[in-house]
Short mmCIF file of C-alpha atoms in Angstrom, two decimals:
data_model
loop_
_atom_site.label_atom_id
_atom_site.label_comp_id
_atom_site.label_asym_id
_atom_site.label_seq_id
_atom_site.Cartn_x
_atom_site.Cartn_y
_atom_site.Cartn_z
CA UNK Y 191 -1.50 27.16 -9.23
CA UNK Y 192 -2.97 26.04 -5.58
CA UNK Y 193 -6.25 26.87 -3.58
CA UNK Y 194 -6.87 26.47 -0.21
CA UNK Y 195 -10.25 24.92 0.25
CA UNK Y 196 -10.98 25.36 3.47
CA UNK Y 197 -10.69 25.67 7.37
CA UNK Y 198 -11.10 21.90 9.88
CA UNK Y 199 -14.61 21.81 11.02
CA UNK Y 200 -15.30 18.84 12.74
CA UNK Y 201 -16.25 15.72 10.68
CA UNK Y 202 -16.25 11.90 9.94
CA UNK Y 203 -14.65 12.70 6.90
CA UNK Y 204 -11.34 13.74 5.88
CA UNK Y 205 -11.33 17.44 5.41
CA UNK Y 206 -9.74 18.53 2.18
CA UNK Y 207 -7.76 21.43 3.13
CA UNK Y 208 -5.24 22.69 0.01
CA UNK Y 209 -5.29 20.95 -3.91
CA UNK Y 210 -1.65 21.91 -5.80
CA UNK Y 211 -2.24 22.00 -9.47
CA UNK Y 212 -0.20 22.91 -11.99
CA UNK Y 213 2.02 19.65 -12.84
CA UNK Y 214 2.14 18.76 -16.54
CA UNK Y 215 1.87 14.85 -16.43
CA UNK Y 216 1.33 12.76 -13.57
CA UNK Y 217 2.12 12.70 -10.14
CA UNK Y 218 3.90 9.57 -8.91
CA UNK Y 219 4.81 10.61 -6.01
CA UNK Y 220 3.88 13.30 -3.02
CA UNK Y 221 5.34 13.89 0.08
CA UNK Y 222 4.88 16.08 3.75
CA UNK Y 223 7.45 18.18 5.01
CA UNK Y 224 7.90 17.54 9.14
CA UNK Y 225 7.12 20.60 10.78
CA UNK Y 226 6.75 22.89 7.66
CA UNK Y 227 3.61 23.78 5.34
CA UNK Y 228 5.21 22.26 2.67
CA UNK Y 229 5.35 19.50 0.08
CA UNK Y 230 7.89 17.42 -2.08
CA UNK Y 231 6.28 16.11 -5.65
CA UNK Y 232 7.90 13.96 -8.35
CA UNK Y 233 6.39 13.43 -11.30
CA UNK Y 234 6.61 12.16 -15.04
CA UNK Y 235 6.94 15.76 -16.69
CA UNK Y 236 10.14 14.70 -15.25
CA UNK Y 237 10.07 17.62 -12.43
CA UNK Y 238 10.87 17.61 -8.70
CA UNK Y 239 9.00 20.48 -6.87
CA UNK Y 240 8.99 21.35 -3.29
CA UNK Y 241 5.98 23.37 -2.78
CA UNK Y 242 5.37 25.85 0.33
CA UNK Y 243 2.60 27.77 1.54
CA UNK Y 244 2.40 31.25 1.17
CA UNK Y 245 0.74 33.56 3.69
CA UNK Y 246 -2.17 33.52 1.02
CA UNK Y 247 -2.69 30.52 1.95
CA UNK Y 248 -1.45 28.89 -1.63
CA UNK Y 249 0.83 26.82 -2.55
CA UNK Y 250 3.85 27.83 -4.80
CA UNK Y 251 6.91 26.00 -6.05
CA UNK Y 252 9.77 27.18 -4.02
CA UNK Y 253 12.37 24.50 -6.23
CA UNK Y 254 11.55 23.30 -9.45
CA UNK Y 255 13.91 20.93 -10.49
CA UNK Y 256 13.52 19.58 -14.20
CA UNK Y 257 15.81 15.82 -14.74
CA UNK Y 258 16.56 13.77 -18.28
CA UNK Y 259 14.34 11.26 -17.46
CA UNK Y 260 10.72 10.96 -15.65
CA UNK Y 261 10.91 10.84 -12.11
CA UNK Y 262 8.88 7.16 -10.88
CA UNK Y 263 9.96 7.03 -6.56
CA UNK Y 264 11.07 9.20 -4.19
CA UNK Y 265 12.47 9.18 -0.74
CA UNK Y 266 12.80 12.02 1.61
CA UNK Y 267 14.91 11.97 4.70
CA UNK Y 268 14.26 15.25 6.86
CA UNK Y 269 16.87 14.93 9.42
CA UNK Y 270 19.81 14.92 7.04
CA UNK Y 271 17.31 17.04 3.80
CA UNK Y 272 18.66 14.75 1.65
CA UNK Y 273 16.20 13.73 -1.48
CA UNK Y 274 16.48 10.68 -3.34
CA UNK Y 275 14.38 10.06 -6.66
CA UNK Y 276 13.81 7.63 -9.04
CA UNK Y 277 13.77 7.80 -12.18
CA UNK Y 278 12.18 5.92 -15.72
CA UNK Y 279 15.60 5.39 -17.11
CA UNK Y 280 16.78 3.10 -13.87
CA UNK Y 281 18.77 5.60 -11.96
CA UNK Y 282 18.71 6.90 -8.80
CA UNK Y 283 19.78 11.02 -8.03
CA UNK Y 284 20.27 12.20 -4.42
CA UNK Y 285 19.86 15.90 -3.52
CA UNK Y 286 20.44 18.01 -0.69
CA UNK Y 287 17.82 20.60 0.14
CA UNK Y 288 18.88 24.17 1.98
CA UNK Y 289 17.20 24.24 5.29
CA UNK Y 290 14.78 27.01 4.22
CA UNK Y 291 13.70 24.35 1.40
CA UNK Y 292 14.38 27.23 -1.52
CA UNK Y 293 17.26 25.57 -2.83
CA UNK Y 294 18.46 21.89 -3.98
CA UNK Y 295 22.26 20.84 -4.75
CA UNK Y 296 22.45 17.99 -6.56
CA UNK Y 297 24.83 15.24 -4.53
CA UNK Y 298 25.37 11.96 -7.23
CA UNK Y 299 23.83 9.54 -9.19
CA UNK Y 300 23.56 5.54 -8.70
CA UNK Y 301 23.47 3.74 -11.46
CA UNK Y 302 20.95 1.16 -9.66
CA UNK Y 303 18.64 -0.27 -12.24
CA UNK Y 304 18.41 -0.80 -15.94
CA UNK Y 305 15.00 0.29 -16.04
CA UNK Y 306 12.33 2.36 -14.14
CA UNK Y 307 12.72 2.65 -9.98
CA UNK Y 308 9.70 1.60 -8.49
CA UNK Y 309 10.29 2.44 -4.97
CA UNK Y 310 12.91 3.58 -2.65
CA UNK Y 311 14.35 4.02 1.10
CA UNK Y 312 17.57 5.09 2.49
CA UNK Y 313 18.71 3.83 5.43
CA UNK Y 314 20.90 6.61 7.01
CA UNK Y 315 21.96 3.91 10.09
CA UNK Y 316 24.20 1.71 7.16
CA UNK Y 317 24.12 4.64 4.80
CA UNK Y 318 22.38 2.43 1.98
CA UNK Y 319 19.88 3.81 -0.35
CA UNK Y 320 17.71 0.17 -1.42
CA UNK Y 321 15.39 0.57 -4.28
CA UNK Y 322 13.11 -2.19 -6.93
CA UNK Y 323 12.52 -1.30 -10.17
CA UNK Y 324 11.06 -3.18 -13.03
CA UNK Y 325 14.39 -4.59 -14.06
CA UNK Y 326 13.28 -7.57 -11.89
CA UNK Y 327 15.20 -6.15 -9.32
CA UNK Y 328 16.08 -4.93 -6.02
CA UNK Y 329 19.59 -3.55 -5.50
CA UNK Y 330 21.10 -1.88 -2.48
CA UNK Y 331 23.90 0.91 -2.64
CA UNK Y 332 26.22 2.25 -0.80
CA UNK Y 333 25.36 6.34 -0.71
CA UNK Y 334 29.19 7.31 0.72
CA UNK Y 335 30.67 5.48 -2.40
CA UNK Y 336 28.02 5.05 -4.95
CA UNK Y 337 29.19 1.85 -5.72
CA UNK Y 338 26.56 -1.21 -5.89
CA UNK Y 339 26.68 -3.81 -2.93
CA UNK Y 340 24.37 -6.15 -4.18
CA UNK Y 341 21.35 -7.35 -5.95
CA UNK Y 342 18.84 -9.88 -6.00
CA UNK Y 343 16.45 -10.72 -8.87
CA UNK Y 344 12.91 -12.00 -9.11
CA UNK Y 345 10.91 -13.61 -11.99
CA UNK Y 346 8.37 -10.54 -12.60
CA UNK Y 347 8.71 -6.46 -12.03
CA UNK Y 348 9.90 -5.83 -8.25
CA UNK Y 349 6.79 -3.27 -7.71
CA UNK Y 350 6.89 -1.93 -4.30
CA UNK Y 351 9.62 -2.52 -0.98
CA UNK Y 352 9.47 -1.79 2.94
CA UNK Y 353 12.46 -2.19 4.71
CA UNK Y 354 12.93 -2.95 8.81
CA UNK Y 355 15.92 -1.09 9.81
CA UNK Y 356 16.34 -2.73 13.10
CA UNK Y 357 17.03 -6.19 11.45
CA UNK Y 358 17.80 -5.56 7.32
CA UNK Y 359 14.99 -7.28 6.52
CA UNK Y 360 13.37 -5.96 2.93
CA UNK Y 361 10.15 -6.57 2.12
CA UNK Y 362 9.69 -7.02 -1.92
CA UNK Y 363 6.20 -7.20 -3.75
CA UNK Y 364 6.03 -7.63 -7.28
CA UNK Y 365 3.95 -8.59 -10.27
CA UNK Y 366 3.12 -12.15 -10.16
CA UNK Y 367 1.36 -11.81 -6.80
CA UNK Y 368 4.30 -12.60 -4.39
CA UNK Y 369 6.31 -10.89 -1.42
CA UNK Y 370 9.56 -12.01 -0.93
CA UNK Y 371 11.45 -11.10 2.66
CA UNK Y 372 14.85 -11.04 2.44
CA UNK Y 373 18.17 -10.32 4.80
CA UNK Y 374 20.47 -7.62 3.12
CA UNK Y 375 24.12 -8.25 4.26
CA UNK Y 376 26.90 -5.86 3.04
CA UNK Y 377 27.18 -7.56 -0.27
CA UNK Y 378 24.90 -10.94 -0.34
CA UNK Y 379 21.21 -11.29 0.70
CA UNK Y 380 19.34 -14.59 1.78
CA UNK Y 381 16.11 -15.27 0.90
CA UNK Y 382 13.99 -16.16 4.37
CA UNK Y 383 10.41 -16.84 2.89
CA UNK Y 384 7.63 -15.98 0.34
CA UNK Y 385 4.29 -14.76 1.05
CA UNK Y 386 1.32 -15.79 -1.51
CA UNK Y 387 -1.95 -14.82 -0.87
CA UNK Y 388 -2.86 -12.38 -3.40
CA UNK Y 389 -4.21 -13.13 -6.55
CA UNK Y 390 -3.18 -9.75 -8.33
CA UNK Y 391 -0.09 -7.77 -8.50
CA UNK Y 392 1.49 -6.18 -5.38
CA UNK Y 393 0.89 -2.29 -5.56
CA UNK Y 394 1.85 -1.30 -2.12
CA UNK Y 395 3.58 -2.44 1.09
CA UNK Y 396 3.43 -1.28 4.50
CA UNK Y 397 5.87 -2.64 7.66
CA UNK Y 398 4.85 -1.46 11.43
CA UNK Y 399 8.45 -2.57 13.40
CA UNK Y 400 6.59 -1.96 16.74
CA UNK Y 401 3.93 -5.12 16.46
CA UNK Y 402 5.94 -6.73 13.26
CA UNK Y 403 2.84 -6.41 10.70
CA UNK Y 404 3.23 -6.51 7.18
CA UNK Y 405 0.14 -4.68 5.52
CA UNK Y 406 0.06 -5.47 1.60
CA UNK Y 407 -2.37 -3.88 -0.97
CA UNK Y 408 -2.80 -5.65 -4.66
CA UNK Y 409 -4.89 -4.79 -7.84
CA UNK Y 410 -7.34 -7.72 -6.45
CA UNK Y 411 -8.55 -5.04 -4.90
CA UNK Y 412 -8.03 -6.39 -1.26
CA UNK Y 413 -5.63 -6.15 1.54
CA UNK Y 414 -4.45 -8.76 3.19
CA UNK Y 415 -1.94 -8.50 6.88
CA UNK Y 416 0.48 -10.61 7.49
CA UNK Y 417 1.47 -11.26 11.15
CA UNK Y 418 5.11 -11.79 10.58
CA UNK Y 419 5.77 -11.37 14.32
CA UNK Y 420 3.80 -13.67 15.49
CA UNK Y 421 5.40 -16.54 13.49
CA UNK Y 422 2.39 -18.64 12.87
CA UNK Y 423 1.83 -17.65 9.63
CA UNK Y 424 -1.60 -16.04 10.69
CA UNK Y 425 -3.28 -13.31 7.85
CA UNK Y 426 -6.00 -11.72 7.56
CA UNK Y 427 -7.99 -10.10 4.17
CA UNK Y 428 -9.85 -7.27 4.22
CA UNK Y 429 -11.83 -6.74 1.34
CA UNK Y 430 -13.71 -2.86 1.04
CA UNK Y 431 -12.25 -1.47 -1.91
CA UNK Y 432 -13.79 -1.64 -5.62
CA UNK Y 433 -10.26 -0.96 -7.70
CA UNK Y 434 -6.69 -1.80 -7.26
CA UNK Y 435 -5.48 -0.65 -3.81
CA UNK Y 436 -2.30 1.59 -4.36
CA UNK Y 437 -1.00 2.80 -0.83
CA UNK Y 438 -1.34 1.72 2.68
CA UNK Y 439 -0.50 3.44 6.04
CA UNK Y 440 -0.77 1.67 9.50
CA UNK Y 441 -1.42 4.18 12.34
CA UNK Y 442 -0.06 2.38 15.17
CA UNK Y 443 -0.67 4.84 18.00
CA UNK Y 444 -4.78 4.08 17.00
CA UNK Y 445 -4.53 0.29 15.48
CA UNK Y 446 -6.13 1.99 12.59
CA UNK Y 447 -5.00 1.43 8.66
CA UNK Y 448 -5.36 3.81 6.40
CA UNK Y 449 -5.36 2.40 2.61
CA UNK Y 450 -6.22 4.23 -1.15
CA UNK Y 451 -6.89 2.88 -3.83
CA UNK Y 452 -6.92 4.09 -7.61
CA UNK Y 453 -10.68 4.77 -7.92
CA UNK Y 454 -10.12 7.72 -5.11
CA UNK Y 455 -11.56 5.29 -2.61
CA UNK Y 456 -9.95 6.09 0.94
CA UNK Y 457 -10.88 3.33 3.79
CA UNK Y 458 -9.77 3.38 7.54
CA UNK Y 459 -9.59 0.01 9.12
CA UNK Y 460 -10.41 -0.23 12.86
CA UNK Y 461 -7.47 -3.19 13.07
CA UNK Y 462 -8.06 -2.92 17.23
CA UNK Y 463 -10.93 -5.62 17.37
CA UNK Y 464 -10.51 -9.36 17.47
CA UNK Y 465 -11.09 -10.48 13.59
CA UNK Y 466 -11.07 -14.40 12.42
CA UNK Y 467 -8.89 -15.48 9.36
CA UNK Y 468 -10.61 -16.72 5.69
CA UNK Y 469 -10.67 -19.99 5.98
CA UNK Y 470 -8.85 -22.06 3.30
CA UNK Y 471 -11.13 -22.98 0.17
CA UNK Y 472 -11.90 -26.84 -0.04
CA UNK Y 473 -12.03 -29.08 -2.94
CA UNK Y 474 -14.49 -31.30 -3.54
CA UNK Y 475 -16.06 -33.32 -6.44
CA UNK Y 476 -19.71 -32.87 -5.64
CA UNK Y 477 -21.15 -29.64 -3.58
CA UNK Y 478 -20.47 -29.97 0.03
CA UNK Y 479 -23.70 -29.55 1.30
CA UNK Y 480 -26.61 -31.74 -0.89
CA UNK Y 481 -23.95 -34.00 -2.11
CA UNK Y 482 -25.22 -32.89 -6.18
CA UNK Y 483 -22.00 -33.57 -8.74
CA UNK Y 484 -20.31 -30.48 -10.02
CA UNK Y 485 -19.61 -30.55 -13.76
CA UNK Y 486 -16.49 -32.16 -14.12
CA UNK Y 487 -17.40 -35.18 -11.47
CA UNK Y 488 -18.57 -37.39 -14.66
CA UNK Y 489 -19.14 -40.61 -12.69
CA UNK Y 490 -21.31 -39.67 -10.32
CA UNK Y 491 -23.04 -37.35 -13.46
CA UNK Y 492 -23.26 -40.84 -15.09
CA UNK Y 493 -24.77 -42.81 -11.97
CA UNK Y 494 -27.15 -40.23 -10.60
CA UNK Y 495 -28.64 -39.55 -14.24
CA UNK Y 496 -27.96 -36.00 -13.32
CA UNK Y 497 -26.39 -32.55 -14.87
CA UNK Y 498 -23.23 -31.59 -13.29
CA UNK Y 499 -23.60 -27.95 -11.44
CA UNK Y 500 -20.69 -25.19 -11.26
CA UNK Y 501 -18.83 -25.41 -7.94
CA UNK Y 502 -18.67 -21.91 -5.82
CA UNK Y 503 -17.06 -21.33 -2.50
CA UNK Y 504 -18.59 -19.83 0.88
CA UNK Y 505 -16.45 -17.12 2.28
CA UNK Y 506 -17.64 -17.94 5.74
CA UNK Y 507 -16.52 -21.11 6.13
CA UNK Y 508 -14.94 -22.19 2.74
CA UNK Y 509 -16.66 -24.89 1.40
CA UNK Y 510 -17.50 -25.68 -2.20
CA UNK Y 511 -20.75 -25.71 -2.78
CA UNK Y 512 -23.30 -25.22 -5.62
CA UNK Y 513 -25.50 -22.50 -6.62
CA UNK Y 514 -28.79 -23.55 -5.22
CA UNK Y 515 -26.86 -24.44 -1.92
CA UNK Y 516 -25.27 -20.88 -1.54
CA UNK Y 517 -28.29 -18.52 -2.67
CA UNK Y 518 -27.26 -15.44 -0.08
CA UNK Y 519 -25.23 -12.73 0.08
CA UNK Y 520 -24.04 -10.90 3.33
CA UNK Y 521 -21.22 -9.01 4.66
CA UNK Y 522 -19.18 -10.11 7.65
CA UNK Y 523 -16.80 -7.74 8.84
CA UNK Y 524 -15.18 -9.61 11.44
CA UNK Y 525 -12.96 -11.82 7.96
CA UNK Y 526 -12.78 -8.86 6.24
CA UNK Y 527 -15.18 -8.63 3.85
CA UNK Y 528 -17.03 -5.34 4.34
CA UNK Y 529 -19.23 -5.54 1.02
CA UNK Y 530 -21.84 -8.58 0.37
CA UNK Y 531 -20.30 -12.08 -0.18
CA UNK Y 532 -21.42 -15.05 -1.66
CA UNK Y 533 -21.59 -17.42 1.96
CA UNK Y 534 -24.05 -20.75 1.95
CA UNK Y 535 -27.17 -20.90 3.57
CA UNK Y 536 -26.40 -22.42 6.95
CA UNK Y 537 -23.34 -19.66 7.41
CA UNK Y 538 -25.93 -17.08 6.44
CA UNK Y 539 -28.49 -18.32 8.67
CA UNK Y 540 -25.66 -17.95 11.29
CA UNK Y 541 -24.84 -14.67 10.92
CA UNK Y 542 -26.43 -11.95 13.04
CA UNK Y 543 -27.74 -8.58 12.58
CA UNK Y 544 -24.59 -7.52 14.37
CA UNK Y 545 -21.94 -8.95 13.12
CA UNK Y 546 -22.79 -7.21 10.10
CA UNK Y 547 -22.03 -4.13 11.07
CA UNK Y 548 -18.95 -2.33 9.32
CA UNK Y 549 -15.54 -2.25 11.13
CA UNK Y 550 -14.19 0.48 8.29
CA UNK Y 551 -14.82 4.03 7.13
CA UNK Y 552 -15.09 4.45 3.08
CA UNK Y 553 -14.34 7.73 1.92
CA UNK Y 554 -14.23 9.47 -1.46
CA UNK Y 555 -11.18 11.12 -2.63
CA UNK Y 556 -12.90 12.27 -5.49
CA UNK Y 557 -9.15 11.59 -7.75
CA UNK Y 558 -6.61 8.96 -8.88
CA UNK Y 559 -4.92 7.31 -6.53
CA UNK Y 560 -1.71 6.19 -6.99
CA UNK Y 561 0.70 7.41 -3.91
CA UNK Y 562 -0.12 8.13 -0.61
CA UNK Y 563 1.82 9.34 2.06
CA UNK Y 564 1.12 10.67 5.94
CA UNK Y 565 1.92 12.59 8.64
CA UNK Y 566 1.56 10.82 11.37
CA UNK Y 567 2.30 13.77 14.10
CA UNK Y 568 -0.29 16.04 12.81
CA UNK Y 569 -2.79 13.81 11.11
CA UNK Y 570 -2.47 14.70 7.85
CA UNK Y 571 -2.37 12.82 4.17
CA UNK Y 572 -1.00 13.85 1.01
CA UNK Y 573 -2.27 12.18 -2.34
CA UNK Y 574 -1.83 12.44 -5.94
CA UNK Y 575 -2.08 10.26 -9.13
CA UNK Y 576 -2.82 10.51 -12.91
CA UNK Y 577 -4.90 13.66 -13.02
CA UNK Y 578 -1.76 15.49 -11.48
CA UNK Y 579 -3.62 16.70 -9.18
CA UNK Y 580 -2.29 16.76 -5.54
CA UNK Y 581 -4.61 16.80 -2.47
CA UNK Y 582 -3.52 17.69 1.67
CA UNK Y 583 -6.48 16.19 3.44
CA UNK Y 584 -6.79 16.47 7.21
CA UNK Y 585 -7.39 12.96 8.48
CA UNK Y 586 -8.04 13.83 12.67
CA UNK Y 587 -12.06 14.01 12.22
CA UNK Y 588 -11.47 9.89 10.84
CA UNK Y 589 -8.50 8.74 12.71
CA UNK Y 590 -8.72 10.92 16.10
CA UNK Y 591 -7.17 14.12 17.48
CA UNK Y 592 -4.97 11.76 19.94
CA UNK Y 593 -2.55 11.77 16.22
CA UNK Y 594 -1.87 15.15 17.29
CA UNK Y 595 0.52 13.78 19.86
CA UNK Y 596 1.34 10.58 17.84
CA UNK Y 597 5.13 9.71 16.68
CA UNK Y 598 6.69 9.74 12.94
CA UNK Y 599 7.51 7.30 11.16
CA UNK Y 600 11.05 6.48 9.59
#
């Protein structure tokens, strides 16, 4: 059912330390018991499982759970046990789990979306439990009641949600690209601003309260951070991953981010170095630097007896230029882009040996990707995905042993 792999030595690598097999479809969700050896899974054989290890070292099911529907989000709030999940048919079941996590009563059901839950939190302060689902939607409901308070609808499948519990503000990604922040009241919501920047879907979210960041991950395979704190609209891209990026963590303790994505790849971002923004692509008729037409500038085609050339962009400095005038490739870190980039040939000619070097870690997590979920205090990562497999890495060696007396998160 589960192997232990084996004992922390000393890396700069996460150490896999336990895989949990045994689920019968995919695992959309995995997460870390505070304090206890122990895991919560939900997944689309439509099971919830709380897994704890044995003194063989293996992990077996102490609560398997089987619902009507399969189970798409989950939320776990350890100070009060109490489980919410999401399911494929829209609704949302809260549990209560017995403090020695063998059994789970079942509390109610919230009718909160007409089709599957994409994500969810519970706020235990206003005793909502706020959740998206592909309905459009994101909906917030009162968990003493059950009744609805309100709901707010976008124009593509709400896909992912963070939520600051100091102010109300949610945080809602979704299909076409877009994050919309909005201000949950007891029954209405206002809508305070969109955030475009991504030219995929929104996967994943990920709000720090402490320095106000907004960390988003899209199936453009980048990551961009949004510095909603500082209120000048400043963001920055980082660019190291090779397939949709699925799950994001922000260390704040060690400025580091943590993000997966669903090729296995695992990257931490040193985010405690002074990085520059991506500049703004320019327009431009002919290429920027030897003045040559591109292909749809049919006048000057027509004057200059010449054939129009394809217009590309340098990452470095953003302006349109031509093929011949942007003939190099490089990396540069410092904007995010931690792979080779098309930049022209006076921003390559600028760039020094050492500004190439990388400001991330790549790792391989040798599975699918799709959740991801930490514990902060004691360094450790859970993961799972499509080959419902379910992997407890030990992220000190990467992040740093100073985790071990870090803080949890909500």
């Amino acid at each position: 059912m589960a192997a232990e792999i084996h004992s922390r030595p000393q890396s700069s690598r996460p150490v896999l330390l336990s895989k949990i097999e045994g689920h019968q479809d995919a695992v959309t969700a995995a997460l870390l018991i505070p304090k206890e050896d122990g895991s919560l899974t939900a997944n689309e054989d439509r099971t919830i499982r709380v897994w704890l290890k044995r003194d063989s070292g293996q992990y077996w099911p102490s609560i398997y759970h089987t619902m009507a529907s399969p189970c798409s989000a989950m939320a776990y709030h350890h100070d009060s046990r109490r489980i919410f999940v999401g399911q494929d048919n829209g609704a949302v079941m809260e549990f209560h789990v017995s403090e020695d996590f063998n059994k789970m009563n079942f509390i109610k059901t919230y009718p909160a979306h007409q089709n599957r839950v994409t994500a969810i939190i519970f706020s235990l302060a206003t005793e909502w439990v706020i959740s998206t689902g592909h309905d459009k939607c994101v909906s917030w409901m009162c968990t003493r009641s059950g009744n609805m308070l309100g709901r707010h609808f976008f124009s593509s499948w709400a896909s992912c949600l963070q939520y600051d519990f100091d102010t109300q503000y949610a945080f809602v990604g979704d299909y076409s690209g877009q994050i919309t922040l909005l201000k949950l009241e007891q029954s209405t919501c206002s809508v305070i601003t969109t955030l475009k920047g991504h030219e995929g879907s929104i996967a994943c979210l990920w709000w720090d309260p402490i320095q106000r960041l907004l960390f988003s991950g899209a199936s453009d395979n980048s990551v961009i951070m949004w510095d909603i704190g500082g209120r000048k609209g400043r963001t920055l891209l980082l660019q190291g991953h090779h397939d949709r990026v699925q799950a994001l963590c922000y260390l704040q303790l060690t400025r580091q981010l943590v993000s997966c994505s669903s090729d296995g790849g695992i990257a931490v971002w040193n985010m405690d170095v002074s990085r520059e923004e991506a500049p703004q692509w320019l327009e431009s008729d002919s290429c920027q630097k030897c003045e040559q037409p591109f292909f749809w500038n049919i006048k000057q085609m027509w004057d200059t007896k010449t054939l129009g050339l394809r217009q590309h962009h340098c990452r470095k400095c953003g302006q349109a230029v031509c093929g011949k005038c942007s003939s190099k490739r490089s990396s540069y870190p410092v904007m995010g882009f931690e792979f080779q980039v098309r930049v022209c040939d006076s921003c390559y000619d600028s760039i020094k040996d050492e500004d190439r070097t990388s400001l991330a870690t790549f790792h391989e997590g040798k599975h699918n990707i799709s959740h991801m979920s930490m514990d902060v205090a004691r360094g450790l990562m859970v993961t799972c995905g499509t080959d419902r497999v379910v992997k407890i890495w030990d992220m000190t060696p990467v992040v740093g042993c100073s985790l071990a007396t870090g803080f949890s998160p909500h």
